[in-house]
Tab-separated table of C-alpha atoms in Angstrom:
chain	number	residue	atom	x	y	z
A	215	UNK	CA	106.066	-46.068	5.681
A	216	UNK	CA	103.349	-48.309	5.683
A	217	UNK	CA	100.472	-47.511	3.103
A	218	UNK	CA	96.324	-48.184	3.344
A	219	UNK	CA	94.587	-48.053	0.149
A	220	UNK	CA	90.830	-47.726	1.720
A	221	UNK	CA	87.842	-48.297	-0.696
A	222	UNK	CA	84.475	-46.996	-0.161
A	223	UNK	CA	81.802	-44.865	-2.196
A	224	UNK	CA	84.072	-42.553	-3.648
A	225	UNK	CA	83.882	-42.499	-7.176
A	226	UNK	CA	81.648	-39.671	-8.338
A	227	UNK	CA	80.231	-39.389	-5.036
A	228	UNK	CA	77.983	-36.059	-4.196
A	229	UNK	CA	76.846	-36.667	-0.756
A	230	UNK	CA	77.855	-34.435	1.472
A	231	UNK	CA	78.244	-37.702	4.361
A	232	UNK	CA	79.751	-39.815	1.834
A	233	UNK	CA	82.752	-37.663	0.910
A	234	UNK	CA	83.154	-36.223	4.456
A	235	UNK	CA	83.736	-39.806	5.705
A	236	UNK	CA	86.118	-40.511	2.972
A	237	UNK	CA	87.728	-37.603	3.651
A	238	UNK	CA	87.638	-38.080	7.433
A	239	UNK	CA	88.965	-41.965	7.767
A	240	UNK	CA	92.128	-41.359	5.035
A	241	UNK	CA	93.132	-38.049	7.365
A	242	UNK	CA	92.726	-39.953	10.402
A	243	UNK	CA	94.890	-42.823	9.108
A	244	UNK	CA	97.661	-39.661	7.890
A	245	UNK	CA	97.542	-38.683	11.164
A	246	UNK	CA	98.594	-41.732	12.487
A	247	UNK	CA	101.465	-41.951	10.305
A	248	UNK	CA	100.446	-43.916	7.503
A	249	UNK	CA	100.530	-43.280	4.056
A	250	UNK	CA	96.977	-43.836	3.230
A	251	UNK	CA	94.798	-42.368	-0.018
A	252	UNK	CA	91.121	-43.424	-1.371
A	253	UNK	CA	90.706	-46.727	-4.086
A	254	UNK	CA	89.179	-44.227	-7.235
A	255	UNK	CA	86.799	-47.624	-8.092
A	256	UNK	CA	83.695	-47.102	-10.724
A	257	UNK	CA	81.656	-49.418	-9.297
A	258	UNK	CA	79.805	-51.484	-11.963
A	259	UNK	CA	76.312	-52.416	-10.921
A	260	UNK	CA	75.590	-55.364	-8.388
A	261	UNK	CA	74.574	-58.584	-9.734
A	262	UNK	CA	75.038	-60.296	-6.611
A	263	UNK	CA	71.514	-61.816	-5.708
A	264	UNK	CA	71.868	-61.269	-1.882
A	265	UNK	CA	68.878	-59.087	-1.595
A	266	UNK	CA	65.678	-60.892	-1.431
A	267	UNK	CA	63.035	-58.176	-1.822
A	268	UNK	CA	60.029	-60.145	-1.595
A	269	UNK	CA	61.072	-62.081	1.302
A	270	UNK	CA	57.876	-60.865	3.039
A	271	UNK	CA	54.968	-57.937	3.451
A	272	UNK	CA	57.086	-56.017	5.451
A	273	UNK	CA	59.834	-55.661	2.955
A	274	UNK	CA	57.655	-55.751	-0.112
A	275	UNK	CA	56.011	-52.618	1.786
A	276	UNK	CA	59.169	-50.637	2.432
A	277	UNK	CA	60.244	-51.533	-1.022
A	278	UNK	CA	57.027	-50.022	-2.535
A	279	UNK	CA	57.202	-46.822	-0.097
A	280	UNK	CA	61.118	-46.295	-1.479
A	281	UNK	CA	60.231	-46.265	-4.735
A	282	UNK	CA	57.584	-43.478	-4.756
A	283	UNK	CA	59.815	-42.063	-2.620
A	284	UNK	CA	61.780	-42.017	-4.892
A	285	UNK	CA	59.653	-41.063	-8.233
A	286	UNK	CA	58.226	-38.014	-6.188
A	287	UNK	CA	62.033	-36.978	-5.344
A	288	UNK	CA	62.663	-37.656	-9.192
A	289	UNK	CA	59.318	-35.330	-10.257
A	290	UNK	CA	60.230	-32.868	-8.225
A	291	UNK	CA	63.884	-32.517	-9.378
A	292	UNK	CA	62.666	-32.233	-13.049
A	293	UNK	CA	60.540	-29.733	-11.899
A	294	UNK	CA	63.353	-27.264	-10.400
A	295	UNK	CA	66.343	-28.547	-12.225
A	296	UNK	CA	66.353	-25.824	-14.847
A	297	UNK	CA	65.149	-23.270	-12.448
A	298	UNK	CA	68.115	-24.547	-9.978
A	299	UNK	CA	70.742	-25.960	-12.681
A	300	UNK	CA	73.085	-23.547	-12.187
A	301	UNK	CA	73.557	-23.895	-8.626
A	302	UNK	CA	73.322	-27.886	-8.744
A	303	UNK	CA	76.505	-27.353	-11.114
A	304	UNK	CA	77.867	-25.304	-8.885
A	305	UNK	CA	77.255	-27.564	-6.050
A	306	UNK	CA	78.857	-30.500	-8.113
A	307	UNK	CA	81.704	-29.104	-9.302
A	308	UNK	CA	82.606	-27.916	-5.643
A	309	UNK	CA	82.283	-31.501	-4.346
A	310	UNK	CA	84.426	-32.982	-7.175
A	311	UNK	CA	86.850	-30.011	-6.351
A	312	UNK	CA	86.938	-31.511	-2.562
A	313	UNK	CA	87.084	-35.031	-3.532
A	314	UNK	CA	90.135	-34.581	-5.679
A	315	UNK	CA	91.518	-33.107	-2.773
A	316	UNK	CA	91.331	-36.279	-0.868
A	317	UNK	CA	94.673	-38.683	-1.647
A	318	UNK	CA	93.371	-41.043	-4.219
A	319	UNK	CA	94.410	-43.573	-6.550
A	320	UNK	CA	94.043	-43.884	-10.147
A	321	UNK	CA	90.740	-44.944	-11.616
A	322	UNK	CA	90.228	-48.378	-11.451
A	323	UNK	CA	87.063	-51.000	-12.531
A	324	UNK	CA	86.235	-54.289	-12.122
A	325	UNK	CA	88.261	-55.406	-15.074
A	326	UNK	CA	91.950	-53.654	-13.283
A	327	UNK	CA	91.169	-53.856	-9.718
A	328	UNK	CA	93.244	-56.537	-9.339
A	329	UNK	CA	96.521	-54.692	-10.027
A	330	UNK	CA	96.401	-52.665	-6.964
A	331	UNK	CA	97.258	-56.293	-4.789
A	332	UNK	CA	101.041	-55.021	-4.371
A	333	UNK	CA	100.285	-51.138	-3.932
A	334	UNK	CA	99.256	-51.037	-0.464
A	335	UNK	CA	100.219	-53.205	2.810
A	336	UNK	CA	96.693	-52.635	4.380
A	337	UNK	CA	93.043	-52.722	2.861
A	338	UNK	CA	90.528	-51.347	4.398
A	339	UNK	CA	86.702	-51.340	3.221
A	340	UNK	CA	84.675	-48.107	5.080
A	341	UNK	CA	82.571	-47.255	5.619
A	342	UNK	CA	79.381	-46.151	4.073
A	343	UNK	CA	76.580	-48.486	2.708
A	344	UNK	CA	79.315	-50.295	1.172
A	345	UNK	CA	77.697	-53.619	2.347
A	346	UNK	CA	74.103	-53.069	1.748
A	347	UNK	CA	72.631	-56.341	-0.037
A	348	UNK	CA	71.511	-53.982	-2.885
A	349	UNK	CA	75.182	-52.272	-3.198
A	350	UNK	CA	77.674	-54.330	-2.474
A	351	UNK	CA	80.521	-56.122	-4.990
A	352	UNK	CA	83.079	-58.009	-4.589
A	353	UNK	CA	85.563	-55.511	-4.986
A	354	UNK	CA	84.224	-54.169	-1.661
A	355	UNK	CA	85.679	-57.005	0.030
A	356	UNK	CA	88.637	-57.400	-1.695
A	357	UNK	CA	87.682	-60.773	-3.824
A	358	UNK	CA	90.672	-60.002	-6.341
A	359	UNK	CA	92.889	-60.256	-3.867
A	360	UNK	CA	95.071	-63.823	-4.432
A	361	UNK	CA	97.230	-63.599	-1.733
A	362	UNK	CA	95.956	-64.814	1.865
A	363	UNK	CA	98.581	-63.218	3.732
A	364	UNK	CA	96.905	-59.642	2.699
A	365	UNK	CA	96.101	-57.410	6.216
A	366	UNK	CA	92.597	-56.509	5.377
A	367	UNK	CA	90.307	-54.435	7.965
A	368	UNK	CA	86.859	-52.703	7.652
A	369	UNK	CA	85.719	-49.651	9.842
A	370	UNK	CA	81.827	-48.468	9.445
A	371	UNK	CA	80.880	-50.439	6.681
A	372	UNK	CA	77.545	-50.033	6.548
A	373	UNK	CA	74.736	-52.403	5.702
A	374	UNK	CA	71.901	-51.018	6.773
A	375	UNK	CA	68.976	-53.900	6.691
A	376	UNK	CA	66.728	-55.581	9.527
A	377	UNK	CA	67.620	-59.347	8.415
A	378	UNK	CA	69.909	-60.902	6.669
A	379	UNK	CA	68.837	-63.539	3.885
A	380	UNK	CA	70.577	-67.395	3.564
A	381	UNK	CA	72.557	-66.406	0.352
A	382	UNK	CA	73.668	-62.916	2.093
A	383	UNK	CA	74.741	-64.882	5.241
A	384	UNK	CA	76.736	-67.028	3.101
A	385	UNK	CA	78.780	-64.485	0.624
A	386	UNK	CA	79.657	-63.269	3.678
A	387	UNK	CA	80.975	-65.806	5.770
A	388	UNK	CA	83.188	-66.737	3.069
A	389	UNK	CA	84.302	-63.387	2.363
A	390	UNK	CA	84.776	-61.978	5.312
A	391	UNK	CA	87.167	-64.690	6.480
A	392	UNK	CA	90.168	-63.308	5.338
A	393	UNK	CA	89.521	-59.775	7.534
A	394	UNK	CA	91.971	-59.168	10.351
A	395	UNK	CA	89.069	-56.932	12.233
A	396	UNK	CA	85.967	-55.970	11.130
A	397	UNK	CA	83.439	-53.399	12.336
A	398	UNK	CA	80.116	-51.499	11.771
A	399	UNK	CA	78.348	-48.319	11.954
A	400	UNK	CA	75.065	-49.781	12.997
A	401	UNK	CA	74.161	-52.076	16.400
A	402	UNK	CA	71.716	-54.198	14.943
A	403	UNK	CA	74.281	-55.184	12.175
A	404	UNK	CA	76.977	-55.859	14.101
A	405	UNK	CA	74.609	-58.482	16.017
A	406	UNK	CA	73.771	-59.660	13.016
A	407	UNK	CA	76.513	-59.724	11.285
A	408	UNK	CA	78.854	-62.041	14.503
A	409	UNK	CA	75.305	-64.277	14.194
A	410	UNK	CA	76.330	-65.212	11.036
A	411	UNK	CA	80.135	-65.547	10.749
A	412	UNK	CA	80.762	-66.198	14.427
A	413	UNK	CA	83.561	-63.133	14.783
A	414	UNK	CA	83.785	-60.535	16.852
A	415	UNK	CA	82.705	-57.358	15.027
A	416	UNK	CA	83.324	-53.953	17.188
A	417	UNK	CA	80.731	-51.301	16.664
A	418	UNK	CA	82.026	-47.113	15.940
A	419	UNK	CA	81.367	-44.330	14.615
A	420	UNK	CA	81.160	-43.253	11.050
């Protein structure tokens, strides 16, 4: 039986969409008769400089909103997090109970992600903001993988911007060379996204 390792923002992951696509994508794949489980990867932070944020007033504006967005969401929390702890604990360890539920790997990093090159005959990166300039690593496009005969797919990746900068354009035309099909959750990437490697990328559901 073939197997699909599929990596994606699993790891740790409490939102409610992000495990329910993990979840979703490995059953569908079991119910197509493969033998197919989650990549456990801690992602490390991204130091890829693909993200220009001050490429103009429009984005230096939607940056600002998103971070007091953001503080306010974090002031708030504070606020209620004792009053609410024990049901946020409850909530967590009920997701983490789920997530182990889902077929998975080992844990892997950065440093040991390469070792999973013979464990699987398919790779598959979705979906998820798993792309997003501000998210994405290499390990979510397979860069440790050495040999070029690998079957490597994405479904839904995610990457969720309006424009796509010269240095993001260019990480990805290289990497996304080696992917057998690739597709997206969102219409404007996909256009995008063919723009700038000049492949056909299919547009579905998360």
């Amino acid at each position: 039986m073939k197997k699909i390792g599929i990596i994606t923002l699993y790891y740790k992951n409490n939102n409610y969409g992000g495990v329910a696509q993990a979840y979703a994508l490995n059953k569908y794949f079991q119910n197509l008769g493969f033998d197919s489980e989650l990549i456990t990867y801690k992602k490390e932070k991204s130091t890829l400089k693909l993200f220009d944020k001050n490429r103009n007033i429009k984005s230096f504006i939607k940056r600002i909103t998103n971070k007091l967005k953001k503080i306010i969401i974090e002031i708030v929390e504070s606020c209620h997090k004792k009053k609410y702890s024990s049901k946020l604990k409850a909530r967590e360890e009920k997701l983490e109970d789920f997530r182990n539920k889902i077929p998975h790997s080992k844990l892997y990093t950065k440093d040991n992600i390469f070792e999973i090159e013979n464990s699987y005959d398919f790779f598959v990166t979705g979906s998820d903001q798993c792309w997003h300039p501000g998210v994405i690593v290499g390990s979510f496009v397979f860069d440790f993988l050495e040999k070029k005969k690998k079957k490597i797919f994405s479904y839904a990746s995610s990457i969720a911007v309006d424009e796509f900068t010269n240095n993001y354009t260019t990480y990805m035309k290289h990497q996304l060379k080696k992917y057998k099909s690739i597709s997206v959750r969102e219409e404007n990437s996909r256009f995008l996204l063919e723009k700038a490697i000049g492949k056909t990328v299919e547009l579905v559901l998360d």
